[in-house]
Amino acid sequence: MDELIKAWDGECVIVSHDRPSGAWIFIAIHSTKLGPAIGGTRMKHYSELKDALEDAQRLAAGMTYKWAAAGLRGGGGKAVIALDHPLDQQERASLLRRYGTLVRKHRGLFLTGPDLGTSSEDMDIIAQEAPSLVFGRTLEAGGGGNPAPFTARGIFTALETTAQRLFGKGGLSGKKILVQGAGSVGRELIHLLQGCGCEVLFSDIEEETVRLHRNEKGLSFVPPEAVYETACDIFAPCAVGGVLNEESIPRLRCRAVVGGANNQLAAPEDARRLQDRGVLYAPDFVANSGGAIALIGIETRGWSREEAMRRVVKAVRDNLEAIYRTADHEGISTDEAARRLAQRRIDEGAPENEDS
Ligand code: PPY
């Protein structure tokens, strides 16, 4: 773990061991150049503790770029709660309260919200201990609620923008889209795609989810091991990170990758690998920025939900079009183009982009 911290380009990592539950907590602060670090709290089991630290670090860096590309004054951070064993509801709630206390003690260095393994209800609990440092509480508690519909709308916009570039006027209509992961975001995305005449294929590892989508929604199921070599127009990874790697990229049979998962590229070189294979990649931190943009807008700027939806669509479309243009003109990967866009805003200490 010392090597991970030494090699990291971020600012600091807050580490805490929660003795009552045995969980480890890592809050990775990547950059506060544009503002306090803001990022979700992920809660899950990791087979090795160092994977949890690495996840926090990589996700925090992703948030730096996400806020900067969106033109919002937020810094990059992410928290990971690495569970030692499954917790019952009460143990889980008290862990979240202790975690809330930890967040409060840092007095606004880090603000948080929901992520994989945590819900708006969990945010309500954390916020009891860390008021005004938590986004995405339930609507009843006065928060912005579940960000998944906004995230899915942003990904859908990214799919439309990409389809327009690749297939012209017809856009997404009649196109075959493979969605990997029908969780909270994937499920919403599938719904949007079905509404616009796409042929939707899906994959998931949860039996219950597979049954629901296959039987009740009549969708074609692709077994997890067959995802990468399944022919489709656009592949939409909405599950775990690292799915685009040295091993999977040569197997892809799609024209583009546009999805919601964080950290889709296993390594920076994978952007070039995709480009060499002629696969257009929508950088993840742009495609999946909808939830983050909406929660900040709704909770700090008084946007209505309709206004938030409009802003998400515009931010994702404008950014992605600019990124595709730059990548073309400069002969660089789309990931590189997106990072340059974000880095420019960081270097300028960008004033808040009122358009986004
Ligand atoms: C993400 O987009 O990965 C997030 O972590 C979203 C988010 C949004 C608002 C507060 C915290 C995290």
PDB file of N, CA and C and ligand atoms in Angstrom, residues 38-41 59 63 66-67 77-78 111-115 135-136 147 151 262 288-289 291-293 295-296, ligand 1:
ATOM      1  N   ILE A  38     -15.070  16.452  -3.981  1.00  0.00           N
ATOM      2  CA  ILE A  38     -16.432  15.907  -3.923  1.00  0.00           C
ATOM      3  C   ILE A  38     -16.458  14.589  -4.674  1.00  0.00           C
ATOM      4  N   GLY A  39     -16.937  13.563  -4.035  1.00  0.00           N
ATOM      5  CA  GLY A  39     -17.038  12.266  -4.698  1.00  0.00           C
ATOM      6  C   GLY A  39     -17.848  11.299  -3.871  1.00  0.00           C
ATOM      7  N   GLY A  40     -18.370  10.318  -4.522  1.00  0.00           N
ATOM      8  CA  GLY A  40     -19.251   9.359  -3.870  1.00  0.00           C
ATOM      9  C   GLY A  40     -18.543   8.480  -2.849  1.00  0.00           C
ATOM     10  N   THR A  41     -19.354   7.766  -2.083  1.00  0.00           N
ATOM     11  CA  THR A  41     -18.844   6.778  -1.124  1.00  0.00           C
ATOM     12  C   THR A  41     -19.228   5.396  -1.623  1.00  0.00           C
ATOM     13  N   LEU A  59     -10.576   6.333  -8.607  1.00  0.00           N
ATOM     14  CA  LEU A  59     -11.888   6.975  -8.720  1.00  0.00           C
ATOM     15  C   LEU A  59     -11.806   8.456  -8.364  1.00  0.00           C
ATOM     16  N   MET A  63     -12.769  11.800 -10.576  1.00  0.00           N
ATOM     17  CA  MET A  63     -13.660  12.896 -10.170  1.00  0.00           C
ATOM     18  C   MET A  63     -13.033  14.259 -10.456  1.00  0.00           C
ATOM     19  N   LYS A  66     -13.770  14.751 -13.932  1.00  0.00           N
ATOM     20  CA  LYS A  66     -15.216  14.866 -14.159  1.00  0.00           C
ATOM     21  C   LYS A  66     -15.701  16.278 -13.838  1.00  0.00           C
ATOM     22  N   TRP A  67     -15.327  16.791 -12.676  1.00  0.00           N
ATOM     23  CA  TRP A  67     -15.779  18.148 -12.302  1.00  0.00           C
ATOM     24  C   TRP A  67     -15.193  19.181 -13.250  1.00  0.00           C
ATOM     25  N   GLY A  77     -12.311  13.671  -5.364  1.00  0.00           N
ATOM     26  CA  GLY A  77     -12.139  12.807  -4.195  1.00  0.00           C
ATOM     27  C   GLY A  77     -13.075  11.627  -4.293  1.00  0.00           C
ATOM     28  N   LYS A  78     -12.820  10.603  -3.535  1.00  0.00           N
ATOM     29  CA  LYS A  78     -13.728   9.452  -3.490  1.00  0.00           C
ATOM     30  C   LYS A  78     -13.453   8.696  -2.200  1.00  0.00           C
ATOM     31  N   LEU A 111     -16.536  16.316   0.459  1.00  0.00           N
ATOM     32  CA  LEU A 111     -18.001  16.189   0.475  1.00  0.00           C
ATOM     33  C   LEU A 111     -18.359  14.921  -0.278  1.00  0.00           C
ATOM     34  N   THR A 112     -19.462  14.288   0.099  1.00  0.00           N
ATOM     35  CA  THR A 112     -19.731  12.997  -0.518  1.00  0.00           C
ATOM     36  C   THR A 112     -21.151  12.836  -1.032  1.00  0.00           C
ATOM     37  N   GLY A 113     -21.407  11.679  -1.621  1.00  0.00           N
ATOM     38  CA  GLY A 113     -22.701  11.364  -2.206  1.00  0.00           C
ATOM     39  C   GLY A 113     -22.778   9.863  -2.458  1.00  0.00           C
ATOM     40  N   PRO A 114     -23.849   9.386  -3.077  1.00  0.00           N
ATOM     41  CA  PRO A 114     -23.997   7.943  -3.283  1.00  0.00           C
ATOM     42  C   PRO A 114     -23.087   7.408  -4.387  1.00  0.00           C
ATOM     43  N   ASP A 115     -22.759   6.157  -4.291  1.00  0.00           N
ATOM     44  CA  ASP A 115     -21.934   5.478  -5.285  1.00  0.00           C
ATOM     45  C   ASP A 115     -22.296   3.999  -5.204  1.00  0.00           C
ATOM     46  N   PHE A 135     -24.335  15.038  -0.528  1.00  0.00           N
ATOM     47  CA  PHE A 135     -25.274  15.187  -1.640  1.00  0.00           C
ATOM     48  C   PHE A 135     -26.074  13.894  -1.813  1.00  0.00           C
ATOM     49  N   GLY A 136     -27.194  14.010  -2.514  1.00  0.00           N
ATOM     50  CA  GLY A 136     -27.933  12.805  -2.886  1.00  0.00           C
ATOM     51  C   GLY A 136     -28.706  12.169  -1.756  1.00  0.00           C
ATOM     52  N   PRO A 147     -29.306   9.716  -8.073  1.00  0.00           N
ATOM     53  CA  PRO A 147     -28.806  10.371  -9.292  1.00  0.00           C
ATOM     54  C   PRO A 147     -28.892   9.493 -10.549  1.00  0.00           C
ATOM     55  N   THR A 151     -27.697  10.223 -14.495  1.00  0.00           N
ATOM     56  CA  THR A 151     -26.508   9.569 -15.056  1.00  0.00           C
ATOM     57  C   THR A 151     -26.896   8.848 -16.339  1.00  0.00           C
ATOM     58  N   ASN A 262     -17.239   3.752 -14.174  1.00  0.00           N
ATOM     59  CA  ASN A 262     -16.066   4.589 -13.937  1.00  0.00           C
ATOM     60  C   ASN A 262     -14.821   3.789 -14.280  1.00  0.00           C
ATOM     61  N   ASN A 288     -20.402   9.687 -18.086  1.00  0.00           N
ATOM     62  CA  ASN A 288     -21.160   9.369 -16.867  1.00  0.00           C
ATOM     63  C   ASN A 288     -21.282  10.547 -15.892  1.00  0.00           C
ATOM     64  N   SER A 289     -21.076  11.755 -16.399  1.00  0.00           N
ATOM     65  CA  SER A 289     -21.060  12.909 -15.495  1.00  0.00           C
ATOM     66  C   SER A 289     -22.452  13.423 -15.118  1.00  0.00           C
ATOM     67  N   GLY A 291     -25.085  12.360 -13.349  1.00  0.00           N
ATOM     68  CA  GLY A 291     -25.544  12.297 -11.954  1.00  0.00           C
ATOM     69  C   GLY A 291     -24.860  13.358 -11.106  1.00  0.00           C
ATOM     70  N   ALA A 292     -23.568  13.490 -11.298  1.00  0.00           N
ATOM     71  CA  ALA A 292     -22.791  14.448 -10.514  1.00  0.00           C
ATOM     72  C   ALA A 292     -23.233  15.880 -10.828  1.00  0.00           C
ATOM     73  N   ILE A 293     -23.375  16.180 -12.105  1.00  0.00           N
ATOM     74  CA  ILE A 293     -23.799  17.531 -12.516  1.00  0.00           C
ATOM     75  C   ILE A 293     -25.179  17.851 -11.926  1.00  0.00           C
ATOM     76  N   LEU A 295     -26.847  16.502  -9.324  1.00  0.00           N
ATOM     77  CA  LEU A 295     -26.928  16.648  -7.862  1.00  0.00           C
ATOM     78  C   LEU A 295     -26.375  17.988  -7.399  1.00  0.00           C
ATOM     79  N   ILE A 296     -25.252  18.386  -7.967  1.00  0.00           N
ATOM     80  CA  ILE A 296     -24.671  19.680  -7.581  1.00  0.00           C
ATOM     81  C   ILE A 296     -25.629  20.816  -7.958  1.00  0.00           C
TER      82      ILE A 296
HETATM   83  C1  PPY B   1     -19.570  10.005  -9.576  1.00  0.00           C
HETATM   84  O1  PPY B   1     -20.058  10.587 -10.554  1.00  0.00           O
HETATM   85  O2  PPY B   1     -18.791   9.038  -9.711  1.00  0.00           O
HETATM   86  C2  PPY B   1     -19.868  10.505  -8.241  1.00  0.00           C
HETATM   87  O3  PPY B   1     -19.199  10.174  -7.326  1.00  0.00           O
HETATM   88  C3  PPY B   1     -21.069  11.374  -8.167  1.00  0.00           C
HETATM   89  C4  PPY B   1     -21.250  12.297  -7.026  1.00  0.00           C
HETATM   90  C5  PPY B   1     -22.139  13.282  -7.160  1.00  0.00           C
HETATM   91  C6  PPY B   1     -22.350  14.169  -6.168  1.00  0.00           C
HETATM   92  C7  PPY B   1     -21.690  14.051  -4.995  1.00  0.00           C
HETATM   93  C8  PPY B   1     -20.799  13.069  -4.858  1.00  0.00           C
HETATM   94  C9  PPY B   1     -20.592  12.194  -5.857  1.00  0.00           C
END
